[in-house]
CSV table of C-alpha atoms in Angstrom, one decimal:
chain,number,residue,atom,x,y,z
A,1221,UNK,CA,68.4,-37.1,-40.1
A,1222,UNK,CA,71.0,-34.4,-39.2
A,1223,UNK,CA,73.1,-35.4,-35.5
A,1224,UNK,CA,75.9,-33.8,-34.4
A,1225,UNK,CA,79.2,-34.8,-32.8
A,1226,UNK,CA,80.8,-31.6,-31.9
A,1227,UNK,CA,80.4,-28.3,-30.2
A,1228,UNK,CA,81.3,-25.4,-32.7
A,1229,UNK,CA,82.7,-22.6,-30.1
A,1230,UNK,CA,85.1,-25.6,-28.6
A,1231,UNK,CA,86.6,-27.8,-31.7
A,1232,UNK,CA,89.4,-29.2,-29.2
A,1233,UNK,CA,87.6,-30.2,-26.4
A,1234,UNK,CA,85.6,-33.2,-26.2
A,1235,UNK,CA,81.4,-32.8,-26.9
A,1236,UNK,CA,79.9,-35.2,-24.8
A,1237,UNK,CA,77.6,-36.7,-26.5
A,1238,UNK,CA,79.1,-39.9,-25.6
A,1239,UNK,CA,75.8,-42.3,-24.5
A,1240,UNK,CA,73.6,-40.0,-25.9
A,1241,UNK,CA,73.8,-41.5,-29.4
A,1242,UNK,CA,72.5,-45.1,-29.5
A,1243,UNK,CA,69.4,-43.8,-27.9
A,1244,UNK,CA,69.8,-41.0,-31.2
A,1245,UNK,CA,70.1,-43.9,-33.4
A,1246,UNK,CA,67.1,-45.9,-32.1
A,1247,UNK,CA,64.9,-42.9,-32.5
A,1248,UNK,CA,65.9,-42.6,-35.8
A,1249,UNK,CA,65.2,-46.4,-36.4
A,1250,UNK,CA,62.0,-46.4,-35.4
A,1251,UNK,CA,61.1,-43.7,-37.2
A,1252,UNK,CA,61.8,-44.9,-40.0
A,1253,UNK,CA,64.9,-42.8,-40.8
A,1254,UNK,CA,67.1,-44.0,-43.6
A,1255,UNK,CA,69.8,-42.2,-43.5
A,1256,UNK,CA,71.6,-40.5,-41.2
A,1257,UNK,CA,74.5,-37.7,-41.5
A,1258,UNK,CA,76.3,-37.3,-38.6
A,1259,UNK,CA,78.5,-34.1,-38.2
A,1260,UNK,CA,81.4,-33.7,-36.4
A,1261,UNK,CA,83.8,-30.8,-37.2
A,1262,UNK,CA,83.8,-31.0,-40.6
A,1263,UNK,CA,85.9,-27.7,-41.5
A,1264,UNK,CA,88.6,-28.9,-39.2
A,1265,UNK,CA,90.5,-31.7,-38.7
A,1266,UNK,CA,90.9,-31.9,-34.6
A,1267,UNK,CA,91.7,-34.2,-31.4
A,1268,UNK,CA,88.9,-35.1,-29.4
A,1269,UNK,CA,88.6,-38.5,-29.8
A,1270,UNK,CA,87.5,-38.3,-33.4
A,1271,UNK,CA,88.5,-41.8,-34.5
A,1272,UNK,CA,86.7,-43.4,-31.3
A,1273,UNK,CA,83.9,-41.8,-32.7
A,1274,UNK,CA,84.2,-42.8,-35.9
A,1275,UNK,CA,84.5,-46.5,-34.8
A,1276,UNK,CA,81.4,-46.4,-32.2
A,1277,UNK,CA,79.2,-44.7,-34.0
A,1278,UNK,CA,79.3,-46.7,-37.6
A,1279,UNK,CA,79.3,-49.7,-35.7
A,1280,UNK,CA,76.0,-48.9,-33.7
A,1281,UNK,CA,74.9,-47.5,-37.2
A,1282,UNK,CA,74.9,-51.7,-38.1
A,1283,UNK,CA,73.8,-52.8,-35.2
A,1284,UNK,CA,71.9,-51.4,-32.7
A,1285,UNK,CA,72.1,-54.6,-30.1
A,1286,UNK,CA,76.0,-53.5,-30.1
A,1287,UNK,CA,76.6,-51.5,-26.0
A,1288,UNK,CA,78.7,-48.5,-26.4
A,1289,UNK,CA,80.8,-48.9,-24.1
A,1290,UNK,CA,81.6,-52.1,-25.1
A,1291,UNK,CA,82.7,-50.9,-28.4
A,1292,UNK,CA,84.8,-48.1,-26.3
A,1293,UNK,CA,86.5,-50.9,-25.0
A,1294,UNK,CA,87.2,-52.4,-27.9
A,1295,UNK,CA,88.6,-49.5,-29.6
A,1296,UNK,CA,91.0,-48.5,-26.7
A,1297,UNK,CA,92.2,-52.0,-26.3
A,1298,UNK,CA,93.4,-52.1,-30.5
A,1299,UNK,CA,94.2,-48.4,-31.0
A,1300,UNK,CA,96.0,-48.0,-27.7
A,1301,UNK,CA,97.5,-51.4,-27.5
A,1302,UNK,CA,99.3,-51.4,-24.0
A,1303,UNK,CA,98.1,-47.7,-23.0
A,1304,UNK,CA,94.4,-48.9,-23.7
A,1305,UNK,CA,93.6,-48.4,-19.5
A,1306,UNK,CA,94.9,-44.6,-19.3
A,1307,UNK,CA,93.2,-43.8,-22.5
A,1308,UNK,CA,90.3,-45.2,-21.7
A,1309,UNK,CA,90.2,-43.5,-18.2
A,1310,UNK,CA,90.7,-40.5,-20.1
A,1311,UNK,CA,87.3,-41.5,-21.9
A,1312,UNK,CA,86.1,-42.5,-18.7
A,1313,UNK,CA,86.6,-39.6,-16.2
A,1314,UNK,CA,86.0,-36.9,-19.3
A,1315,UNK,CA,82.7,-38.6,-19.4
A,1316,UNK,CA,81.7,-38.7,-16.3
A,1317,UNK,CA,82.9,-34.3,-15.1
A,1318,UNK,CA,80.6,-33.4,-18.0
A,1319,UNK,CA,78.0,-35.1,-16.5
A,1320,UNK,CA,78.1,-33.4,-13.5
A,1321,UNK,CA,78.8,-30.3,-15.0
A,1322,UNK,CA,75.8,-30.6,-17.2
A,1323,UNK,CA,73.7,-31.9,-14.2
A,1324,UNK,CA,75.0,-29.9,-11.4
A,1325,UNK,CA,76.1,-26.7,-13.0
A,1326,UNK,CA,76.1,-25.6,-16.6
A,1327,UNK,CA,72.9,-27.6,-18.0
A,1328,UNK,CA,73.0,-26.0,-21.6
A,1329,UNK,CA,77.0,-27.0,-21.7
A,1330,UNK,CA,75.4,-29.6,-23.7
A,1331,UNK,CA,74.2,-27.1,-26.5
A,1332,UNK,CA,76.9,-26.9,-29.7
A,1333,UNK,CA,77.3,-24.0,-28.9
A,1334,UNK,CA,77.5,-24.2,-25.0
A,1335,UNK,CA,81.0,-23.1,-23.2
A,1336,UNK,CA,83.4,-25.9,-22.7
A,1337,UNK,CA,86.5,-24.6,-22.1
A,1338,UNK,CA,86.0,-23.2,-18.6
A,1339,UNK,CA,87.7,-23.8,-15.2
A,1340,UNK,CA,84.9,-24.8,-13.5
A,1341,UNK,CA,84.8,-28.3,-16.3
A,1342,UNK,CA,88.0,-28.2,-15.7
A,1343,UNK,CA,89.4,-27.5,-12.4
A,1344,UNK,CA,93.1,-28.1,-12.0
A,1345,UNK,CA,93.0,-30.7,-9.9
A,1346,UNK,CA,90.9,-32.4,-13.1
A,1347,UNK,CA,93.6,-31.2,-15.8
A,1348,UNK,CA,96.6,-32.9,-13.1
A,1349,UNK,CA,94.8,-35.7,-13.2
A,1350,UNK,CA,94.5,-36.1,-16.7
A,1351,UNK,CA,98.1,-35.1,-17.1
A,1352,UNK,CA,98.7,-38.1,-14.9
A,1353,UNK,CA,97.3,-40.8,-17.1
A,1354,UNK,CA,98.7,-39.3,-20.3
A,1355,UNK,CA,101.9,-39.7,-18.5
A,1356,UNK,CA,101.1,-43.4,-17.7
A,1357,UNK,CA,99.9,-43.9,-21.0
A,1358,UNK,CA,103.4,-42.9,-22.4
A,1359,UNK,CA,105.1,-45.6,-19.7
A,1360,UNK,CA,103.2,-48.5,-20.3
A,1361,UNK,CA,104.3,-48.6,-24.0
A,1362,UNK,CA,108.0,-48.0,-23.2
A,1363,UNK,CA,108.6,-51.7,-24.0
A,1364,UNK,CA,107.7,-51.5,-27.3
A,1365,UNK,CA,110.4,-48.9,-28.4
A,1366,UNK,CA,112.9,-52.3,-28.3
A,1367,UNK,CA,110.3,-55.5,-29.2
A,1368,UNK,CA,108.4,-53.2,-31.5
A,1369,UNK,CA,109.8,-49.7,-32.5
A,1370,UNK,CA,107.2,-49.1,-35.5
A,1371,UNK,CA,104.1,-49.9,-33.3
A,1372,UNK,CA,105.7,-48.3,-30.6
A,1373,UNK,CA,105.7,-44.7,-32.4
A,1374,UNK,CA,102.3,-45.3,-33.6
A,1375,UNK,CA,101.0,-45.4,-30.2
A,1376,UNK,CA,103.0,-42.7,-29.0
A,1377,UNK,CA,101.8,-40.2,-31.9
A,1378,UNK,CA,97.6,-41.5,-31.6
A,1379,UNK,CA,98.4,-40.4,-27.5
A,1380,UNK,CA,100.1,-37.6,-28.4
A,1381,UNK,CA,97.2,-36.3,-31.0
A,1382,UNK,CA,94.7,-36.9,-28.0
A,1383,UNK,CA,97.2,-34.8,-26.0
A,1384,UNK,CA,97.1,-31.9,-27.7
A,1385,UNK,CA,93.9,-31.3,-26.2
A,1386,UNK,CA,95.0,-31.6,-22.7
A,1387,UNK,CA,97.5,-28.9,-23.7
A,1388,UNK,CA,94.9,-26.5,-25.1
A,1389,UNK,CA,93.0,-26.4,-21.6
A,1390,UNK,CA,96.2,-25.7,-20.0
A,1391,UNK,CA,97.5,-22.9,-21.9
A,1392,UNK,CA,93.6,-21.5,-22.2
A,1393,UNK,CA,92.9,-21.9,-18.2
A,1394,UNK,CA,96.4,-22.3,-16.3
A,1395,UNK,CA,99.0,-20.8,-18.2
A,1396,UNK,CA,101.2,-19.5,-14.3
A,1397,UNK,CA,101.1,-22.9,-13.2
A,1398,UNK,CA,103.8,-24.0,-15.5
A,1399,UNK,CA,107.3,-22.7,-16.1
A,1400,UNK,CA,108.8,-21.4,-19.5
A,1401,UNK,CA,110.6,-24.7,-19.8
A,1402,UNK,CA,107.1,-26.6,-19.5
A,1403,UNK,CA,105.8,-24.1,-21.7
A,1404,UNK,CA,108.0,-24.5,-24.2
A,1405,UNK,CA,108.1,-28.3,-24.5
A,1406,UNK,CA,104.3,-28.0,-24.6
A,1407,UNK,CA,104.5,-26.1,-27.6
A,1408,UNK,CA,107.0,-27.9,-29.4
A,1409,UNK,CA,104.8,-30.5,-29.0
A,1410,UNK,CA,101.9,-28.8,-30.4
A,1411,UNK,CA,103.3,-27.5,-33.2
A,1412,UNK,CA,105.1,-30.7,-33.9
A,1413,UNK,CA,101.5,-32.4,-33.8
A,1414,UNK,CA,99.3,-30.3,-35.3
A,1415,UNK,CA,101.4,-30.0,-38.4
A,1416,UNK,CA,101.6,-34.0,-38.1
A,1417,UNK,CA,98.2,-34.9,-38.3
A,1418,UNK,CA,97.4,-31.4,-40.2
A,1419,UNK,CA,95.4,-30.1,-37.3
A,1420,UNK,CA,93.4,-26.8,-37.9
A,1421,UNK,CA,94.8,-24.5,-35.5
A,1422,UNK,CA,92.8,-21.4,-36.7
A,1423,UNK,CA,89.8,-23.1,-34.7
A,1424,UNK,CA,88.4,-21.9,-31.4
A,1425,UNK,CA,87.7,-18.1,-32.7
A,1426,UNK,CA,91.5,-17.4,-33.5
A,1427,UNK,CA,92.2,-18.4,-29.7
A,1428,UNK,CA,95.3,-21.0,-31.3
A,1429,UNK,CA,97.0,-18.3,-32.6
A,1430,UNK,CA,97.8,-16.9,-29.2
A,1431,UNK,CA,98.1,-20.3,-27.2
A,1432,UNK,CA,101.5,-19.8,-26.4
């Protein structure tokens, strides 16, 4: 059985899919599936919560009685250490505007191919709020950079992968709102990043090339 895990127009935004796949997984069970290849961007290495993924989905692939979010949880609380409670509102609240988009506005935004990277998704006031808890995130793991400097800058550079994202639907949607200066930190930190984790930024139709 063939499942996917990404949308192929929007490799940098999230795909929610997120509570759709034990129910997947089920109806491959009791079908009598045995084996299952779950796709996710596989010509591109990306941000969108790839290794929460990961996690979830080949621990509901053992056992089905496991609840997803509960397994959410779990992941933010050891990947994120101290941040674990903005991350996972980031999880939390992306979850839940795709759902009302989906429901309320743009129903075949959960198509692979469906448009994701839009301003109605993503209003501003959504993308500041975001902002705000990848700001938070940062703070709350301050304290490690003097009891624990090497788990400190792990942290920092799993958020920081994450925020790349957030940076792609601002330069895509609000570039005005932000000064050069903003600008230009944002793409230091992007190309710092991508070259860091050995992101592909050819993705989104050539649209990285012209981020900035």
């Amino acid at each position: 059985m063939y499942l996917y895990d990404t949308n192929f127009q929007n490799y940098w935004v999230n795909f929610n899919n997120f509570g759709t796949v034990t129910e997947m997984y089920r109806t491959c069970r009791d079908y009598g599936v045995s084996y299952m290849y779950t796709q996710g961007a596989m010509d591109a290495y990306i941000p969108a919560f790839d290794e929460l993924r990961g996690y979830v989905e080949s621990n509901l692939m053992w056992n089905l009685d496991l609840r997803y979010e509960d397994l959410v949880q779990d992941f933010m609380d050891h990947y994120y250490k101290e941040a674990s409670e903005y991350m996972h509102n980031i999880y939390v609240d992306l979850r839940d505007q795709y759902t009302y988009y989906q429901c309320s506005l743009e129903p075949s935004s959960g198509s692979i191919y469906g448009n994701t990277t839009n301003s109605k998704l993503y209003p501003a006031s959504f993308v500041r709020k975001l902002d705000g808890y990848y700001t938070e995130a940062v703070k709350s793991i301050e304290p490690l950079k003097q009891s624990d400097p090497n788990t400190y800058q792990t942290v920092y550079n799993r958020i920081m992968k994450e925020y790349l994202s957030l940076i792609y639907i601002k330069m895509s949607l609000y570039r005005s709102y932000y000064t050069q200066e903003q600008i230009n930190e944002m793409h230091e930190i992007f190309d710092y990043y991508t070259a860091y984790y050995g992101l592909s930024k050819f993705s989104e139709g050539g649209a990285l090339d012209n981020l900035f």
